[in-house]
Amino acid sequence: GQNIDQPTEMTATEGAIVQINCTYQTSGFNGLFWYQQHAGEAPTFLSYNVLDGLEEKGRFSSFLSRSKGYSYLLLKELQMKDSASYLCAVRDRTNQAGTALIFGKGTTLSVSS
Amino acid sequence: SAVISQKPSRDICQRGTSLTIQCQVDSQVTMMFWYRQQPGQSLTLIATANQGSEATYESGFVIDKFPISRPNLTFSTLTVSNMSPEDSSIYLCSVQFTDTQYFGPGTRLTVL
């Protein structure tokens, strides 16, 4: 099975940098995803890591260490609109669903002025 | 990316009835998934639906309660059968396109 852990809530101020951590345990790791979800909306894709290292995409970066079962999402120059839930998800090739993503409980980020 | 639409966007239903949710994709995709998101919770995978084969259900979900159809590579339906208030949730269709999984806008279901 899988176990995915991330903090429940985080707060930050506009312009700051925040790092959201995710640890996972899985037997057939095949990629880690980060999604952003605003209240009442569907999740939107942010990033995908399958190899170790940092992936940078504008203000958002995602890091993966497969040996440590660890990832983080880094958000720079925070804006009020970044207030949302951030979902860490793992693809496990041994899951009976094959390539479906299994999600953590999500981290609710609140950005204040 | 893939563009996904769902119908209905929301519904209020009486207990004991059934609701069928439709998912349409603008591209042909092999893998389609159905998730549930209960209030204040993260996403839970219900089943995987591949065209031409029976849906694969996750632990805790059964075909009699959540029958799924996948008649072609752009369309799927999920039926929530014999509903109870515990089925009140957002149901999301998702597809894998290239290496990424994309989500539809969801169907918000309330069961009275």
CSV table of C-alpha atoms in Angstrom, one decimal:
chain,number,residue,atom,x,y,z
A,1,GLY,CA,0.0,0.0,0.0
A,2,GLN,CA,0.9,3.7,0.1
A,3,ASN,CA,1.3,6.2,2.8
A,4,ILE,CA,1.6,9.9,1.9
A,5,ASP,CA,2.1,12.6,4.6
A,6,GLN,CA,2.0,16.4,4.3
A,7,PRO,CA,1.2,19.1,6.8
A,8,THR,CA,-2.4,20.0,7.2
A,9,GLU,CA,-2.1,23.8,7.3
A,10,MET,CA,0.5,26.5,6.6
A,11,THR,CA,0.4,30.2,6.7
A,12,ALA,CA,2.6,32.8,5.0
A,13,THR,CA,2.6,36.4,4.0
A,14,GLU,CA,2.6,38.0,0.6
A,15,GLY,CA,6.0,38.1,-1.1
A,16,ALA,CA,7.4,35.4,1.1
A,17,ILE,CA,8.7,31.9,0.2
A,18,VAL,CA,7.0,28.8,1.5
A,19,GLN,CA,8.0,25.1,1.3
A,20,ILE,CA,5.4,22.4,1.5
A,21,ASN,CA,6.9,19.0,2.4
A,22,CYS,CA,5.6,15.6,1.4
A,23,THR,CA,6.9,12.2,2.5
A,24,TYR,CA,5.7,9.0,1.0
A,25,GLN,CA,6.1,5.2,1.3
A,26,THR,CA,5.3,3.1,-1.7
A,27,SER,CA,6.6,-0.1,-3.1
A,28,GLY,CA,6.6,0.7,-6.8
A,29,PHE,CA,7.2,4.4,-7.1
A,30,ASN,CA,6.5,5.8,-10.6
A,31,GLY,CA,6.3,9.5,-10.2
A,32,LEU,CA,5.2,12.3,-7.8
A,33,PHE,CA,2.7,15.0,-8.6
A,34,TRP,CA,1.7,18.3,-7.0
A,35,TYR,CA,-1.7,19.8,-7.6
A,36,GLN,CA,-3.3,23.1,-6.5
A,37,GLN,CA,-6.9,23.2,-5.6
A,38,HIS,CA,-8.9,26.3,-4.8
A,39,ALA,CA,-12.1,25.9,-2.8
A,40,GLY,CA,-14.9,24.6,-4.9
A,41,GLU,CA,-12.7,23.9,-7.9
A,42,ALA,CA,-11.1,20.9,-9.4
A,43,PRO,CA,-7.4,20.2,-8.8
A,44,THR,CA,-5.0,21.8,-11.4
A,45,PHE,CA,-1.7,20.2,-12.3
A,46,LEU,CA,1.4,22.0,-11.0
A,47,SER,CA,4.4,19.7,-11.4
A,48,TYR,CA,5.6,16.2,-12.0
A,49,ASN,CA,8.9,14.6,-10.7
A,50,VAL,CA,10.0,11.1,-11.6
A,51,LEU,CA,13.8,11.6,-11.2
A,52,ASP,CA,15.7,13.1,-8.3
A,53,GLY,CA,16.3,16.8,-8.3
A,54,LEU,CA,14.6,20.1,-8.7
A,55,GLU,CA,12.1,21.0,-11.4
A,56,GLU,CA,11.5,24.8,-11.7
A,57,LYS,CA,8.5,26.3,-13.4
A,58,GLY,CA,8.1,30.0,-12.8
A,59,ARG,CA,7.4,30.9,-9.2
A,60,PHE,CA,6.8,27.2,-8.4
A,61,SER,CA,9.5,24.5,-8.0
A,62,SER,CA,9.3,20.9,-6.9
A,63,PHE,CA,12.0,18.7,-5.6
A,64,LEU,CA,12.2,14.9,-5.3
A,65,SER,CA,14.5,12.5,-3.4
A,66,ARG,CA,13.5,8.9,-4.2
A,67,SER,CA,15.9,7.4,-1.7
A,68,LYS,CA,14.4,9.5,1.1
A,69,GLY,CA,10.8,9.2,-0.1
A,70,TYR,CA,10.6,12.9,0.1
A,71,SER,CA,9.4,15.8,-2.0
A,72,TYR,CA,8.7,19.5,-1.5
A,73,LEU,CA,6.9,22.2,-3.4
A,74,LEU,CA,8.5,25.6,-3.2
A,75,LEU,CA,6.4,28.7,-3.8
A,76,LYS,CA,8.2,32.0,-4.3
A,77,GLU,CA,6.9,35.6,-4.3
A,78,LEU,CA,3.7,34.5,-2.7
A,79,GLN,CA,0.5,36.2,-3.8
A,80,MET,CA,-2.9,36.2,-2.2
A,81,LYS,CA,-4.2,34.1,-5.1
A,82,ASP,CA,-1.9,31.3,-4.0
A,83,SER,CA,-4.1,30.6,-1.0
A,84,ALA,CA,-5.4,27.1,-1.8
A,85,SER,CA,-4.9,23.5,-0.9
A,86,TYR,CA,-1.8,21.8,-2.3
A,87,LEU,CA,-2.1,18.1,-2.9
A,88,CYS,CA,0.9,15.7,-3.1
A,89,ALA,CA,0.1,12.5,-5.1
A,90,VAL,CA,2.1,9.4,-5.9
A,91,ARG,CA,1.9,7.0,-8.8
A,92,ASP,CA,2.6,3.5,-7.8
A,93,ARG,CA,3.0,0.9,-10.5
A,94,THR,CA,2.1,-1.9,-8.1
A,95,ASN,CA,-1.3,-0.4,-7.2
A,96,GLN,CA,-4.1,-2.5,-8.7
A,97,ALA,CA,-5.2,0.6,-10.5
A,98,GLY,CA,-2.0,0.7,-12.4
A,99,THR,CA,-1.1,4.2,-13.1
A,100,ALA,CA,-3.8,6.1,-11.1
A,101,LEU,CA,-2.6,8.7,-8.6
A,102,ILE,CA,-3.0,8.2,-4.8
A,103,PHE,CA,-3.3,11.5,-3.0
A,104,GLY,CA,-2.2,12.8,0.4
A,105,LYS,CA,-4.7,14.7,2.6
A,106,GLY,CA,-3.5,18.0,1.2
A,107,THR,CA,-2.0,21.2,2.8
A,108,THR,CA,-4.1,24.3,3.1
A,109,LEU,CA,-2.0,27.3,2.5
A,110,SER,CA,-3.3,30.7,3.7
A,111,VAL,CA,-1.5,33.8,2.4
A,112,SER,CA,-2.1,37.1,4.2
A,113,SER,CA,-1.1,40.6,3.3
B,1,SER,CA,-3.4,18.9,-21.9
B,2,ALA,CA,-6.8,17.4,-22.1
B,3,VAL,CA,-10.1,19.3,-21.6
B,4,ILE,CA,-12.6,17.4,-19.5
B,5,SER,CA,-16.3,18.1,-19.0
B,6,GLN,CA,-18.7,16.5,-16.6
B,7,LYS,CA,-22.5,16.5,-16.4
B,8,PRO,CA,-24.3,17.4,-14.2
B,9,SER,CA,-22.2,19.9,-12.4
B,10,ARG,CA,-24.3,19.5,-9.3
B,11,ASP,CA,-27.4,17.7,-8.2
B,12,ILE,CA,-29.6,17.2,-5.1
B,13,CYS,CA,-31.1,13.7,-4.8
B,14,GLN,CA,-33.3,11.7,-2.5
B,15,ARG,CA,-32.0,8.7,-0.7
B,16,GLY,CA,-32.5,5.4,-2.4
B,17,THR,CA,-32.3,6.9,-5.9
B,18,SER,CA,-29.4,6.6,-8.4
B,19,LEU,CA,-27.5,9.3,-10.3
B,20,THR,CA,-25.4,8.8,-13.4
B,21,ILE,CA,-22.5,11.2,-14.0
B,22,GLN,CA,-21.1,11.7,-17.4
B,23,CYS,CA,-17.5,12.5,-18.3
B,24,GLN,CA,-16.4,13.7,-21.8
B,25,VAL,CA,-12.8,14.3,-22.9
B,26,ASP,CA,-11.7,16.2,-26.0
B,27,SER,CA,-9.0,13.7,-26.8
B,28,GLN,CA,-8.8,9.9,-27.0
B,29,VAL,CA,-7.3,8.5,-23.8
B,30,THR,CA,-6.8,5.0,-22.6
B,31,MET,CA,-6.9,5.6,-18.9
B,32,MET,CA,-9.8,7.2,-17.1
B,33,PHE,CA,-10.3,7.4,-13.4
B,34,TRP,CA,-13.1,8.3,-11.0
B,35,TYR,CA,-12.4,9.9,-7.7
B,36,ARG,CA,-14.5,11.1,-4.7
B,37,GLN,CA,-13.7,14.1,-2.6
B,38,GLN,CA,-15.8,14.3,0.6
B,39,PRO,CA,-16.2,17.6,2.3
B,40,GLY,CA,-12.9,18.9,3.6
B,41,GLN,CA,-11.0,15.8,2.5
B,42,SER,CA,-8.6,14.9,-0.2
B,43,LEU,CA,-9.3,12.8,-3.2
B,44,THR,CA,-10.0,9.1,-3.0
B,45,LEU,CA,-9.8,6.8,-6.0
B,46,ILE,CA,-13.0,4.9,-6.7
B,47,ALA,CA,-12.0,3.0,-9.8
B,48,THR,CA,-10.0,2.9,-13.0
B,49,ALA,CA,-11.9,2.6,-16.3
B,50,ASN,CA,-10.1,1.4,-19.4
B,51,GLN,CA,-12.0,1.1,-22.7
B,52,GLY,CA,-12.8,-2.5,-23.6
B,53,SER,CA,-12.3,-3.9,-20.1
B,54,GLU,CA,-14.1,-4.1,-16.8
B,55,ALA,CA,-13.4,-1.3,-14.4
B,56,THR,CA,-11.0,-1.9,-11.6
B,57,TYR,CA,-12.3,-0.9,-8.2
B,58,GLU,CA,-10.3,0.2,-5.1
B,59,SER,CA,-10.8,-1.3,-1.7
B,60,GLY,CA,-14.0,-0.2,-0.2
B,61,PHE,CA,-15.8,0.4,-3.5
B,62,VAL,CA,-17.9,-2.2,-5.4
B,63,ILE,CA,-19.4,-2.4,-8.8
B,64,ASP,CA,-23.0,-2.8,-7.5
B,65,LYS,CA,-22.8,0.6,-5.8
B,66,PHE,CA,-20.7,2.4,-8.4
B,67,PRO,CA,-21.2,0.8,-11.8
B,68,ILE,CA,-19.0,2.3,-14.5
B,69,SER,CA,-19.3,2.3,-18.3
B,70,ARG,CA,-16.5,3.1,-20.7
B,71,PRO,CA,-18.0,2.7,-24.2
B,72,ASN,CA,-15.2,4.5,-26.1
B,73,LEU,CA,-11.9,6.4,-25.7
B,74,THR,CA,-13.5,9.8,-25.0
B,75,PHE,CA,-16.4,9.0,-22.6
B,76,SER,CA,-17.3,7.3,-19.3
B,77,THR,CA,-20.1,7.3,-16.8
B,78,LEU,CA,-20.2,6.6,-13.1
B,79,THR,CA,-23.5,5.7,-11.5
B,80,VAL,CA,-24.0,6.2,-7.7
B,81,SER,CA,-26.7,3.7,-6.8
B,82,ASN,CA,-29.1,3.5,-4.0
B,83,MET,CA,-27.8,6.7,-2.6
B,84,SER,CA,-27.6,7.6,1.1
B,85,PRO,CA,-26.5,10.9,2.7
B,86,GLU,CA,-23.0,9.4,3.2
B,87,ASP,CA,-22.6,9.5,-0.6
B,88,SER,CA,-22.8,13.3,-0.6
B,89,SER,CA,-19.5,14.3,-2.1
B,90,ILE,CA,-17.8,15.7,-5.2
B,91,TYR,CA,-17.2,13.1,-7.8
B,92,LEU,CA,-14.3,13.9,-10.2
B,93,CYS,CA,-13.4,12.3,-13.5
B,94,SER,CA,-9.7,12.2,-14.4
B,95,VAL,CA,-7.7,11.2,-17.4
B,96,GLN,CA,-4.1,10.4,-18.0
B,97,PHE,CA,-2.8,12.3,-21.0
B,98,THR,CA,0.9,11.8,-21.9
B,99,ASP,CA,2.4,11.4,-18.4
B,100,THR,CA,0.1,13.7,-16.5
B,101,GLN,CA,-3.3,13.2,-14.9
B,102,TYR,CA,-5.9,15.9,-15.5
B,103,PHE,CA,-9.2,16.5,-13.7
B,104,GLY,CA,-12.7,17.4,-14.7
B,105,PRO,CA,-14.6,20.2,-12.9
B,106,GLY,CA,-16.4,17.7,-10.7
B,107,THR,CA,-20.0,16.9,-9.9
B,108,ARG,CA,-21.2,18.1,-6.5
B,109,LEU,CA,-23.8,15.6,-5.2
B,110,THR,CA,-26.0,16.2,-2.2
B,111,VAL,CA,-28.2,13.3,-0.9
B,112,LEU,CA,-31.1,14.2,1.3
